[in-house]
Amino acid sequence: MSAAVIKIENLVKRYHELVALDHFNLEIKEGEIFGLLGPNGSGKTTTINCILALLSFDKGNVEVFGEEMAPNKYHLKQDIGIVFQNVAVFNELTVYENIEYFCGLYIKNKQTRKQYVEEAMEFVGLNDFKSFYPKKLSGGLLRRLNIACGIAHKPKLIIMDEPTVAVDPQSRNKILEGIVELNKKGATIIYTSHYMEEVEQICTRIAIMDKGKNLAIGTKEELKMMIKTGETINMEVLEIEDKNLEEIKKLPHVYQVEYKENKLHIKCSKGKHNLIRVLDYMQTNQIAFGRVYAELPTLNDVFLEITGKELRD
Amino acid sequence: MFVRLFQYKVKRLFRTKDELFWCLVFPLILGTFFYMSFGGFQDKQETFQAINIGYITTETGKDEDFDQVLMLLSKDGKDQIVRIKTTKEEEAKKLLLDKKIAGIIYNTLEVTLTVNGEGINESILNSFLNQYIQKRETFTKIAQISPDKLNEVLELEFKDSSYLQEIRFTNASIDPMTSYYYALIAMTCLYGCFAGLSSAIDIKANMSTLASRRLVAPTNKMKIILGDFFGAVFVQFICTLITVCYIIFVLKVDMGQKINYLMLTAFVGSLIGVTTGLFIGSIGRQSENVKSAIVLAGTMVECFLSGLMVGNMKDIVERHAPIINRINPATLIVDSLYSLDIYDTYDRYMRNMISMLILATILCIGSFLAIRRERYASI
Ligand SMILES: Nc1ncnc2c1ncn2[C@@H]1O[C@H](COP(=O)(O)OP(=O)(O)OP(=O)(O)O)[C@@H](O)[C@H]1O
Ligand SMILES: [Mg+2]
């Protein structure tokens, strides 16, 4: 089994009355792309700041690379790369200079640094903007610069706090591919995001947190297994009587039926032949319907069930 | 590492428009504005104002020669150097207390001087008296030893000098308008507070994400702050030097000959400007905007008290609350420049310099103690 890169035990962090982290536990292993999912204010950023020893906390332990983290543990910091949620670059420095500046806080050798900076620029696709000032960059390009500044020094552990907000889908894909590539080259990655698809796409393991607590943890398959929903059947139906809705609900495995805006959503728990049974019923009762499609549960469903709210509001 | 951080800070500051405006453009504009409103400085010999004095003398025992010299110097006209306001002792004492006259010269049994203050006029009187007494001794001696040479010596003496030239300690410009330029230089130095403020904010994780970003790097916090700090001092120093050069070479204001001391003053001044900003930035959790407003307002008040807006403000403060003049960095800078210009000795200059260095050290230690904190309770 691979070693724990990060180990958080019983972490409690209070901001006055507010409990931002409530006996939070987390263990991240080497080589993972770990997704930290949680609605706004659930404590993701707070967790990250505690890992980095920026924040003091009330209780608990934080270990990084098997050692307790502290502000002056420079040998640990050397191997951590961080992309903060808020863009942190110097407005008076160009794209190149910014990356060079931050890389220079880690890499002393000039030659190596130059090479790393160029690779980072290539990595986020900012080559054409080398001498631009951050103010002149669009929101998405700025995010990419933020990423480049965080990873240029080739860290072993990369922490990214919602790095792709405001990045267009095309560049986002490029970034995600890049992250997978960094991971393949050996970096462990912690990734927080509001974009479920991103997390599903790249993360090997996912934790769902809310109100400072770790509610569920596992691979996406494991998480999906945890919830009741096995499959959702959607069909376009122009009209249907309440009596029929009641009867559909009584079909095996069906536990929730919803009809709104001419669409019928039928949620079924795990089991086979759900779709066939529903279609059968419709035909027998001569209810006209249009397009039919079945959906497997998404992380959003998982999230909805576990926390009782949508991830993105 | 330190050098890199220093270089980047310098680069960043020179690219910050606000910084350049306040530290470079604004002082130059203000200097030009002063120049236009005061006019040129070519006529300063003519604009020299006669020094008001009280002259107390008795018929018996007075030094006749001195009497004559003084009458010569107080003759109305372009060359008038002193103006005798009164010859009554009581009145003279009252005038002296009210600073209506610079000093009282007694020519009774001995020639003596009483002054109130240490301004330029007081210095001139003092020097004049010393010179007179010294010369008198010399001539008396020559007269005793070789009376025949006396005429020769006297002739020489009167040919090559006017008293005015001799009583000058240095080649000082004594135009009162110069004090405005001193205050302007002080202001330029003190605008270093902005660069100091940004240095503090860029290292406080609870004030900026940039600070968090820098703090998670494996670089010592003190190294980062020192790189930024000296970068800021350097930039401020350059801005001040440019302002000084502009005043001396473009506006042609006479600032005396001691260029290296002038530069030292500019440096220590910049240092104290930057530390002030650093200190304000380090303490408290007010937003950056509030802190900028505080340092700007503070600097303006300091400069006002040192005479940037009202020329003789410094003297007014000296009379009513002298302690302020001892600790107001702007006044300390102005007074350093002033004493450089006026005195041959460096006592007063050094006193000011040491005060500034002590002040800067206190502010620096305070800032470092405030910044040193390792983890934040809230970000
Ligand atoms: N400096 C602070 N002072 C007081 N409360 C804070 C502070 N920072 C965060 N909080 C509170 O702590 C909780 C967790 O905040 P945190 O920023 O960690 O959430 P998050 O999961 O990162 O949210 P988001 O998705 O919006 O980034 C929130 O309720 C927030 O209001
Ligand atoms: Mg956050």
XYZ file of C-alpha atoms and ligand atoms in Angstrom:
724
model
C 0.000 0.000 0.000
C 1.274 3.452 -0.854
C 2.130 5.943 1.847
C -0.194 8.672 3.037
C 0.737 12.004 1.541
C -1.742 13.841 3.682
C -3.292 12.699 6.890
C -5.804 14.825 8.711
C -7.152 13.627 12.018
C -9.989 15.143 13.992
C -9.374 18.604 12.671
C -11.493 21.274 14.320
C -11.370 24.869 13.175
C -13.592 27.579 14.592
C -14.070 31.128 13.426
C -15.520 32.521 16.623
C -18.950 30.874 16.888
C -18.834 29.257 13.499
C -17.422 25.780 13.300
C -15.812 25.604 9.895
C -14.259 22.161 10.338
C -15.862 19.689 12.691
C -13.678 16.711 13.532
C -12.663 16.387 9.956
C -10.697 13.320 8.863
C -8.964 12.672 5.607
C -6.217 10.494 4.281
C -4.789 10.935 0.831
C -2.405 8.405 -0.648
C 0.473 8.845 -2.991
C -0.500 8.907 -6.625
C -4.130 9.805 -6.137
C -6.121 12.494 -7.804
C -8.280 13.271 -4.882
C -11.499 15.240 -5.324
C -12.841 17.317 -2.480
C -16.462 18.067 -3.191
C -18.628 20.336 -1.157
C -21.090 23.188 -1.497
C -20.101 26.791 -0.845
C -18.919 27.349 2.680
C -18.472 23.679 3.444
C -14.876 24.203 4.529
C -12.790 23.160 1.531
C -10.608 26.234 1.504
C -10.314 26.138 5.270
C -9.090 22.549 5.054
C -6.468 23.528 2.516
C -5.251 26.473 4.579
C -4.894 24.185 7.570
C -2.925 21.667 5.536
C -0.584 24.466 4.493
C -0.107 25.667 8.088
C -1.423 29.081 7.219
C -4.316 28.804 9.625
C -4.173 27.900 13.269
C -6.736 25.334 14.332
C -8.391 24.364 17.554
C -7.822 20.666 17.564
C -6.427 17.828 15.515
C -3.391 16.835 13.517
C -2.212 17.551 10.041
C 0.548 15.437 8.565
C 2.120 15.998 5.186
C 4.472 13.390 3.713
C 4.254 11.593 7.040
C 5.466 14.559 9.070
C 3.551 17.050 11.105
C 3.125 20.217 9.072
C 4.376 23.543 10.434
C 5.104 26.967 8.959
C 8.847 26.479 9.049
C 8.944 22.978 7.552
C 10.522 24.224 4.376
C 11.523 20.773 3.178
C 7.836 19.832 3.122
C 6.773 23.069 1.514
C 9.380 22.530 -1.189
C 7.351 19.634 -2.552
C 3.929 21.246 -2.358
C 2.380 23.183 -5.198
C -0.663 25.272 -4.561
C -3.236 26.924 -6.784
C -5.427 29.126 -4.617
C -9.076 29.777 -5.253
C -8.378 33.492 -5.533
C -5.884 34.388 -8.190
C -2.580 35.296 -6.563
C -0.291 36.953 -9.075
C 1.534 40.270 -9.199
C -0.210 42.787 -11.410
C 3.049 44.582 -12.103
C 4.824 41.510 -13.414
C 4.313 39.912 -16.786
C 3.099 36.363 -17.291
C 6.652 35.125 -17.625
C 7.969 37.114 -14.682
C 5.150 35.946 -12.439
C 5.850 32.302 -13.116
C 9.559 32.959 -12.749
C 9.017 34.733 -9.455
C 7.055 31.945 -7.837
C 9.178 29.220 -9.323
C 12.183 31.070 -7.968
C 10.898 30.727 -4.429
C 11.472 26.992 -4.845
C 14.124 26.479 -7.487
C 17.470 28.147 -6.948
C 19.258 26.977 -10.081
C 18.798 29.523 -12.839
C 19.051 27.084 -15.730
C 16.593 24.614 -14.270
C 14.262 27.421 -13.388
C 14.229 28.792 -16.889
C 13.392 25.400 -18.255
C 10.641 24.833 -15.666
C 9.075 28.204 -16.335
C 8.943 27.528 -20.030
C 7.451 24.107 -19.463
C 4.795 25.561 -17.184
C 3.907 28.176 -19.758
C 3.631 25.517 -22.398
C 1.568 23.393 -20.043
C -1.168 26.001 -19.547
C -0.858 27.325 -23.097
C 0.236 30.844 -22.263
C 3.165 30.960 -24.669
C 1.541 33.620 -26.790
C 0.967 35.801 -23.762
C 4.455 35.656 -22.331
C 4.885 39.396 -21.917
C 1.302 40.272 -21.070
C 0.439 41.833 -17.744
C -2.258 40.011 -15.735
C -4.666 42.946 -16.146
C -4.629 42.355 -19.877
C -5.533 38.688 -19.579
C -9.081 37.394 -19.765
C -10.515 35.673 -16.705
C -9.742 32.228 -18.043
C -6.199 33.062 -19.075
C -5.622 34.570 -15.666
C -6.713 31.316 -14.040
C -4.270 29.486 -16.235
C -1.497 31.807 -15.130
C -2.505 31.127 -11.543
C -2.131 27.418 -12.206
C 1.216 27.836 -13.912
C 2.557 29.793 -10.930
C 1.482 27.000 -8.624
C 2.946 24.038 -10.452
C 6.008 25.347 -12.244
C 8.415 23.939 -9.661
C 7.221 20.364 -10.290
C 5.905 19.597 -6.819
C 5.095 16.120 -5.592
C 1.825 17.248 -4.084
C -0.407 19.676 -5.920
C -3.352 21.296 -4.214
C -5.839 23.020 -6.449
C -8.723 24.977 -5.026
C -11.286 25.391 -7.784
C -8.694 26.152 -10.422
C -10.990 26.043 -13.411
C -13.660 28.565 -12.433
C -14.322 30.779 -15.458
C -12.154 28.745 -17.783
C -13.853 27.845 -21.068
C -14.634 24.141 -21.678
C -11.888 23.737 -24.256
C -9.108 25.088 -22.061
C -10.615 23.321 -19.115
C -10.246 20.033 -20.878
C -6.689 20.878 -21.649
C -6.040 21.677 -18.014
C -7.730 18.481 -16.862
C -5.645 16.471 -19.277
C -2.634 18.272 -17.935
C -3.529 17.363 -14.397
C -3.868 13.723 -15.340
C -0.479 13.990 -17.003
C 1.091 15.567 -13.917
C -0.411 12.726 -11.957
C 1.045 10.166 -14.326
C 4.433 11.745 -13.826
C 4.070 11.053 -10.129
C 2.313 13.990 -8.526
C -0.420 13.466 -5.990
C -3.256 15.867 -6.559
C -5.961 17.355 -4.380
C -8.669 18.950 -6.365
C -11.686 20.872 -5.192
C -14.343 21.838 -7.623
C -17.964 22.694 -8.092
C -17.948 20.981 -11.428
C -19.116 17.470 -10.860
C -18.168 16.358 -14.350
C -14.571 17.397 -13.827
C -14.330 15.467 -10.632
C -15.957 12.426 -12.188
C -13.662 12.664 -15.149
C -10.306 12.775 -13.411
C -10.529 11.946 -9.728
C -9.538 8.517 -8.528
C -11.091 9.121 -5.137
C -13.601 11.601 -3.885
C -14.661 12.955 -0.510
C -17.953 14.685 -0.072
C -17.977 17.279 2.645
C -20.572 19.555 4.095
C -20.580 21.869 7.099
C -17.009 20.937 7.910
C -17.638 17.238 8.008
C -16.484 14.461 5.766
C -19.733 12.748 4.811
C -18.615 10.121 2.350
C -15.413 8.996 0.770
C -14.572 6.549 -1.968
C -14.159 6.068 -5.685
C -16.999 7.367 -7.780
C -18.336 3.854 -8.225
C -18.245 3.273 -4.525
C -20.029 6.514 -3.873
C -22.709 5.690 -6.385
C -23.196 2.344 -4.745
C -23.848 4.073 -1.484
C -27.000 5.719 -2.621
C -30.429 4.326 -3.284
C -30.881 5.460 -6.843
C -29.780 2.929 -9.406
C -31.252 4.498 -12.467
C -33.489 7.399 -13.427
C -35.914 6.950 -16.332
C -36.989 10.110 -18.085
C -39.750 10.237 -20.687
C -41.625 12.948 -22.487
C -45.318 12.529 -21.786
C -47.907 15.064 -22.941
C -50.528 14.111 -20.409
C -50.929 11.588 -17.668
C -53.446 11.139 -14.878
C -52.549 11.084 -11.210
C -54.027 7.605 -10.979
C -51.395 6.363 -13.441
C -48.617 8.078 -11.528
C -49.687 6.263 -8.396
C -49.664 2.961 -10.246
C -46.213 3.551 -11.730
C -44.912 4.211 -8.275
C -46.123 0.790 -7.267
C -43.995 -0.965 -9.887
C -41.068 -2.940 -8.461
C -37.914 -0.910 -7.606
C -39.608 2.426 -8.380
C -39.474 4.660 -5.367
C -40.121 8.130 -6.719
C -42.221 9.473 -9.566
C -42.253 13.072 -10.587
C -44.173 14.757 -13.403
C -43.449 18.292 -14.387
C -43.273 20.311 -17.578
C -44.444 17.387 -19.663
C -41.638 15.233 -18.420
C -41.878 12.148 -16.330
C -38.954 11.287 -14.063
C -38.989 7.851 -12.534
C -36.320 6.979 -10.009
C -35.584 3.330 -9.478
C -33.419 1.668 -6.926
C -30.946 -0.932 -8.062
C -32.464 -3.786 -10.042
C -32.878 -5.052 -13.552
C -35.474 -4.514 -16.281
C -36.753 -1.260 -14.828
C -37.085 0.380 -18.204
C -38.912 -2.536 -19.800
C -41.404 -2.658 -16.982
C -42.161 1.037 -17.280
C -42.526 0.867 -21.048
C -44.839 -2.099 -20.655
C -47.026 -0.184 -18.305
C -47.279 2.794 -20.623
C -48.297 0.648 -23.552
C -50.859 -1.346 -21.606
C -52.449 1.848 -20.336
C -52.227 3.510 -23.747
C -50.324 6.547 -22.550
C -48.609 8.332 -25.410
C -44.969 9.199 -24.853
C -42.079 10.678 -26.773
C -38.383 10.435 -26.219
C -37.275 8.003 -23.520
C -33.864 7.843 -21.897
C -32.438 6.243 -18.827
C -29.708 7.807 -16.688
C -27.298 6.167 -14.355
C -26.728 8.095 -11.138
C -24.314 11.010 -11.292
C -22.213 12.384 -8.526
C -24.823 15.088 -8.329
C -27.386 12.481 -7.295
C -24.955 11.160 -4.768
C -24.402 14.618 -3.491
C -28.095 15.379 -3.408
C -28.839 12.345 -1.396
C -26.016 12.696 1.038
C -26.234 16.396 1.753
C -29.823 17.077 0.798
C -28.856 19.896 -1.507
C -27.613 20.568 -4.989
C -23.884 21.075 -5.286
C -24.164 24.084 -7.486
C -26.662 26.683 -6.407
C 17.430 34.688 -3.178
C 17.443 38.020 -1.363
C 18.806 39.735 -4.447
C 16.093 38.235 -6.615
C 13.346 39.334 -4.237
C 14.917 42.775 -4.053
C 15.097 43.087 -7.833
C 11.518 41.996 -8.294
C 10.292 44.456 -5.689
C 12.139 47.264 -7.432
C 10.743 46.201 -10.786
C 7.234 46.026 -9.412
C 7.394 49.411 -7.746
C 8.713 51.119 -10.841
C 5.750 49.680 -12.705
C 3.162 50.761 -10.166
C 1.473 53.872 -11.481
C 0.214 55.090 -8.098
C 3.634 54.701 -6.599
C 5.311 56.637 -9.380
C 2.738 59.355 -9.246
C 3.024 60.018 -5.533
C 6.747 59.505 -5.214
C 7.963 61.103 -8.398
C 5.444 63.018 -10.464
C 3.674 64.744 -7.603
C 6.846 66.109 -5.940
C 8.102 67.368 -9.300
C 4.804 69.104 -9.994
C 4.731 70.594 -6.520
C 8.351 71.755 -6.863
C 7.562 73.412 -10.172
C 4.532 74.994 -8.601
C 6.653 76.403 -5.758
C 9.123 77.699 -8.300
C 6.439 79.468 -10.258
C 4.882 81.070 -7.237
C 8.112 82.192 -5.567
C 9.888 83.264 -8.692
C 13.529 82.643 -9.426
C 16.351 82.666 -6.944
C 18.869 84.773 -8.784
C 18.134 87.854 -6.699
C 18.670 86.379 -3.351
C 21.437 88.760 -2.290
C 19.100 91.644 -2.783
C 16.263 89.982 -1.029
C 18.337 89.419 2.065
C 16.453 90.980 4.907
C 18.325 93.031 7.440
C 18.452 91.374 10.842
C 16.555 93.178 13.537
C 18.491 93.636 16.742
C 18.490 95.527 19.963
C 21.665 97.490 20.708
C 22.410 98.403 24.272
C 25.374 100.569 24.939
C 26.729 102.785 27.642
C 28.710 105.953 27.149
C 31.528 104.785 29.367
C 33.460 101.636 28.701
C 32.009 100.898 25.294
C 34.072 99.691 22.386
C 34.169 102.655 20.030
C 35.350 100.638 17.057
C 32.532 98.185 17.401
C 30.111 101.036 17.641
C 31.381 102.352 14.337
C 31.301 98.994 12.617
C 27.754 98.403 13.724
C 26.664 101.821 12.530
C 28.208 101.003 9.188
C 26.361 97.713 8.942
C 23.061 99.252 9.937
C 23.177 102.042 7.419
C 20.047 102.084 5.251
C 20.455 100.780 1.773
C 21.082 97.679 -0.278
C 23.907 96.488 1.920
C 22.135 96.961 5.211
C 22.761 93.898 7.333
C 21.335 94.759 10.717
C 18.551 97.054 11.704
C 18.661 98.499 15.205
C 15.116 98.369 16.480
C 15.732 99.731 19.925
C 18.455 100.878 22.236
C 16.438 100.503 25.441
C 17.166 97.391 27.406
C 13.660 96.753 28.730
C 12.069 97.090 25.325
C 14.782 95.017 23.717
C 14.183 92.155 26.146
C 10.480 92.239 25.437
C 11.047 92.258 21.682
C 13.470 89.386 22.006
C 10.949 87.263 23.887
C 8.376 87.951 21.176
C 10.957 87.070 18.546
C 10.579 90.486 16.989
C 14.344 90.835 17.067
C 16.950 88.155 16.578
C 19.224 89.217 19.377
C 20.463 91.920 21.716
C 24.027 93.149 21.355
C 25.475 94.679 24.468
C 28.367 97.002 24.018
C 29.046 97.878 27.606
C 32.252 96.783 29.272
C 32.436 93.853 26.958
C 30.768 93.132 23.628
C 28.226 90.376 24.177
C 25.225 88.892 22.470
C 21.940 87.475 23.760
C 19.762 85.495 21.382
C 16.549 83.534 21.621
C 16.550 80.534 19.325
C 18.949 78.979 16.887
C 17.780 80.208 13.535
C 19.959 81.574 10.802
C 19.793 85.175 11.926
C 20.890 84.258 15.400
C 23.749 82.324 13.907
C 24.807 85.232 11.762
C 24.873 87.581 14.711
C 26.808 85.140 16.792
C 29.355 84.571 14.112
C 29.663 88.232 13.370
C 30.411 88.967 16.992
C 32.959 86.191 17.281
C 34.672 87.342 14.170
C 34.794 90.887 15.392
C 36.265 89.943 18.718
C 38.777 87.643 17.116
C 39.874 90.315 14.647
C 40.082 92.895 17.386
C 42.437 90.655 19.337
C 44.556 90.097 16.276
C 44.821 93.781 15.456
C 45.552 94.685 19.035
C 48.347 92.165 19.079
C 49.779 93.372 15.791
C 49.607 96.921 17.076
C 51.557 95.919 20.129
C 54.219 93.892 18.376
C 54.766 95.772 15.155
C 52.665 98.908 14.888
C 54.077 99.784 11.479
C 52.513 96.706 9.878
C 49.065 97.528 11.123
C 48.058 99.768 8.273
C 49.025 97.197 5.688
C 47.031 94.512 7.388
C 44.008 96.700 7.751
C 44.067 97.648 4.126
C 44.202 94.023 3.062
C 41.407 93.159 5.375
C 39.038 95.700 3.986
C 39.864 95.088 0.386
C 38.971 91.456 0.046
C 35.914 91.040 2.124
C 32.643 92.361 3.108
C 31.345 91.429 6.483
C 28.427 89.644 4.997
C 30.670 87.185 3.219
C 32.652 86.510 6.310
C 29.854 85.928 8.669
C 28.411 83.298 6.424
C 29.287 79.922 7.805
C 28.972 78.263 4.494
C 27.834 79.381 1.117
C 24.345 79.006 2.450
C 21.383 80.306 0.669
C 19.378 82.057 3.277
C 16.288 82.525 1.263
C 13.337 81.618 3.459
C 11.667 80.051 0.432
C 14.246 77.288 0.503
C 12.469 75.823 3.492
C 9.558 74.942 1.239
C 11.884 72.863 -0.871
C 13.250 71.163 2.225
C 9.703 70.271 3.185
C 9.106 69.027 -0.339
C 12.104 66.711 -0.122
C 10.850 65.496 3.249
C 7.471 64.776 1.692
C 9.049 62.809 -1.133
C 10.996 60.699 1.336
C 7.950 60.050 3.445
C 5.853 58.940 0.496
C 7.935 55.801 0.849
C 5.138 54.819 3.204
C 3.148 53.487 0.239
C 5.890 51.122 -0.797
C 6.300 50.100 2.830
C 2.599 49.509 3.185
C 2.434 47.268 0.137
C 5.436 45.315 1.407
C 3.566 44.576 4.615
C 0.321 43.653 2.914
C 2.085 41.329 0.513
C 3.354 39.275 3.434
C 0.285 39.189 5.664
C -1.767 36.139 4.767
C -4.858 37.612 6.364
C -4.644 40.620 4.079
C -3.922 39.188 0.663
C -3.915 35.889 -1.185
C -0.581 36.905 -2.629
C 0.827 36.816 0.871
C -0.598 33.335 1.443
C 0.912 32.268 -1.813
C 4.342 33.530 -0.844
C 4.129 32.101 2.641
C 3.513 28.554 1.490
C 6.784 28.631 -0.428
C 9.877 27.233 1.270
C 11.393 30.671 1.683
C 11.954 32.297 5.013
C 9.377 34.961 5.750
C 12.011 37.383 6.997
C 13.974 36.981 3.801
C 10.922 37.863 1.760
C 10.083 40.868 3.872
C 13.670 42.136 3.849
C 13.885 41.792 0.075
C 10.712 43.790 -0.287
C 11.722 46.290 2.342
C 15.089 47.160 0.875
C 13.584 47.206 -2.603
C 11.119 49.777 -1.370
C 13.808 51.867 0.311
C 15.911 51.764 -2.832
C 13.086 52.902 -5.091
C 12.151 55.638 -2.678
C 15.746 56.763 -2.495
C 15.949 56.983 -6.275
C 12.705 58.964 -6.445
C 13.969 61.358 -3.791
C 17.285 61.788 -5.578
C 15.496 62.602 -8.800
C 13.414 65.180 -6.974
C 16.516 66.671 -5.346
C 18.312 66.830 -8.688
C 15.302 68.467 -10.264
C 15.242 71.105 -7.538
C 18.961 71.768 -7.754
C 19.643 71.526 -11.464
C 16.382 72.447 -13.136
C 14.834 74.851 -10.670
C 18.316 76.048 -9.726
C 17.621 76.237 -6.026
C 20.812 76.483 -4.006
C 21.013 73.537 -1.613
C 24.589 74.051 -0.559
C 27.675 72.085 -1.436
C 27.395 69.040 0.780
C 25.953 66.735 -1.818
C 27.014 63.522 -0.105
C 25.347 64.527 3.151
C 22.300 65.537 1.180
C 22.207 62.031 -0.264
C 22.627 60.492 3.152
C 19.673 62.527 4.366
C 17.606 61.403 1.388
C 18.482 57.807 2.174
C 17.684 57.941 5.867
C 14.541 59.907 5.009
C 13.434 57.243 2.557
C 14.188 54.608 5.147
C 11.934 56.233 7.672
C 9.191 56.752 5.072
C 9.192 53.086 4.154
C 9.298 51.884 7.759
C 6.331 54.085 8.634
C 4.270 52.407 5.916
C 5.567 48.990 6.880
C 4.533 49.586 10.456
C 1.027 50.786 9.629
C 0.650 47.858 7.247
C 1.803 45.364 9.849
C -0.438 46.299 12.720
C -4.192 45.965 12.828
C -6.582 44.349 10.409
C -8.010 47.339 8.596
C -8.429 46.967 4.873
C -5.728 48.089 2.510
C -7.755 51.140 1.517
C -8.168 52.290 5.091
C -4.471 51.848 5.714
C -3.549 53.779 2.573
C -5.782 56.597 3.733
C -4.158 56.541 7.174
C -0.607 56.750 5.855
C -1.493 59.424 3.318
C -3.242 61.570 5.919
C -0.426 60.972 8.416
C 2.220 62.005 5.913
C 0.329 65.142 5.001
C 0.012 66.153 8.660
C 3.712 65.513 9.256
C 4.612 67.572 6.212
C 2.248 70.342 7.184
C 3.874 70.575 10.604
C 7.292 70.706 8.999
C 6.376 73.700 6.866
C 5.271 72.343 3.511
C 2.237 74.599 3.369
C 3.139 77.344 5.839
C 6.790 78.294 5.773
C 7.356 79.097 9.439
C 5.193 76.246 10.769
C 8.261 74.547 12.173
C 9.034 77.557 14.352
C 5.460 77.811 15.532
C 5.534 74.171 16.583
C 8.909 74.700 18.224
C 7.408 77.374 20.421
C 4.250 75.538 21.428
C 5.072 71.830 21.326
C 8.775 71.268 20.725
C 8.455 67.537 21.359
C 6.605 67.197 18.062
C 9.571 68.634 16.221
C 11.835 66.059 17.841
C 9.799 63.083 16.628
C 8.092 64.287 13.462
C 10.100 62.611 10.703
C 9.267 65.372 8.243
C 10.623 68.035 10.575
C 13.694 65.932 11.287
C 14.426 65.703 7.570
C 13.790 69.413 7.026
C 15.945 70.318 9.987
C 18.757 68.051 8.814
C 18.792 69.738 5.433
C 18.543 73.125 7.035
C 21.393 72.551 9.454
C 23.540 71.126 6.652
C 23.023 74.314 4.777
C 23.552 76.656 7.695
C 26.198 75.194 9.938
C 29.750 74.258 9.385
C 29.567 71.765 12.200
C 27.505 68.611 12.037
C 26.225 68.447 15.600
C 22.677 69.392 14.884
C 22.651 67.394 11.667
C 23.846 64.323 13.497
C 21.293 64.809 16.212
C 18.541 64.763 13.613
C 20.001 61.763 11.831
C 20.265 59.779 15.021
C 16.688 60.632 15.950
C 15.545 59.378 12.568
C 17.532 56.179 12.809
C 16.158 55.474 16.273
C 12.624 56.115 15.041
C 13.151 53.856 12.038
C 14.558 51.105 14.234
C 11.594 51.249 16.597
C 9.116 51.122 13.716
C 11.027 48.270 12.099
C 11.120 46.180 15.245
C 7.435 46.863 15.823
C 6.606 45.775 12.276
C 8.684 42.632 12.426
C 7.121 41.626 15.714
C 3.670 42.122 14.242
C 4.441 40.277 11.020
C 6.411 37.484 12.607
C 3.301 35.558 13.640
C 3.406 32.156 12.045
C -0.199 31.103 11.697
C -3.312 33.141 11.332
C -6.545 32.628 13.226
C -8.512 33.746 10.248
C -7.722 34.348 6.599
N -11.937 34.511 7.825
C -13.114 33.979 8.145
N -13.797 34.467 9.196
C -14.969 33.931 9.552
N -15.556 32.918 8.912
C -14.937 32.396 7.846
C -13.678 32.895 7.410
N -13.291 32.182 6.334
C -14.266 31.270 6.110
N -15.248 31.386 7.010
C -16.437 30.535 7.104
O -16.011 29.204 7.210
C -16.828 28.350 6.428
C -15.976 27.545 5.470
O -15.418 28.426 4.534
P -14.514 27.928 3.332
O -13.971 29.132 2.665
O -13.552 26.948 3.842
O -15.555 27.216 2.386
P -15.345 26.572 0.922
O -15.789 25.194 1.008
O -14.004 26.836 0.438
O -16.414 27.405 0.084
P -16.367 27.857 -1.443
O -16.830 26.743 -2.241
O -17.325 28.988 -1.482
O -14.982 28.263 -1.734
C -17.849 29.236 5.761
O -19.053 29.150 6.476
C -17.274 30.610 5.864
O -18.311 31.538 6.002
Mg -13.195 27.838 -1.108
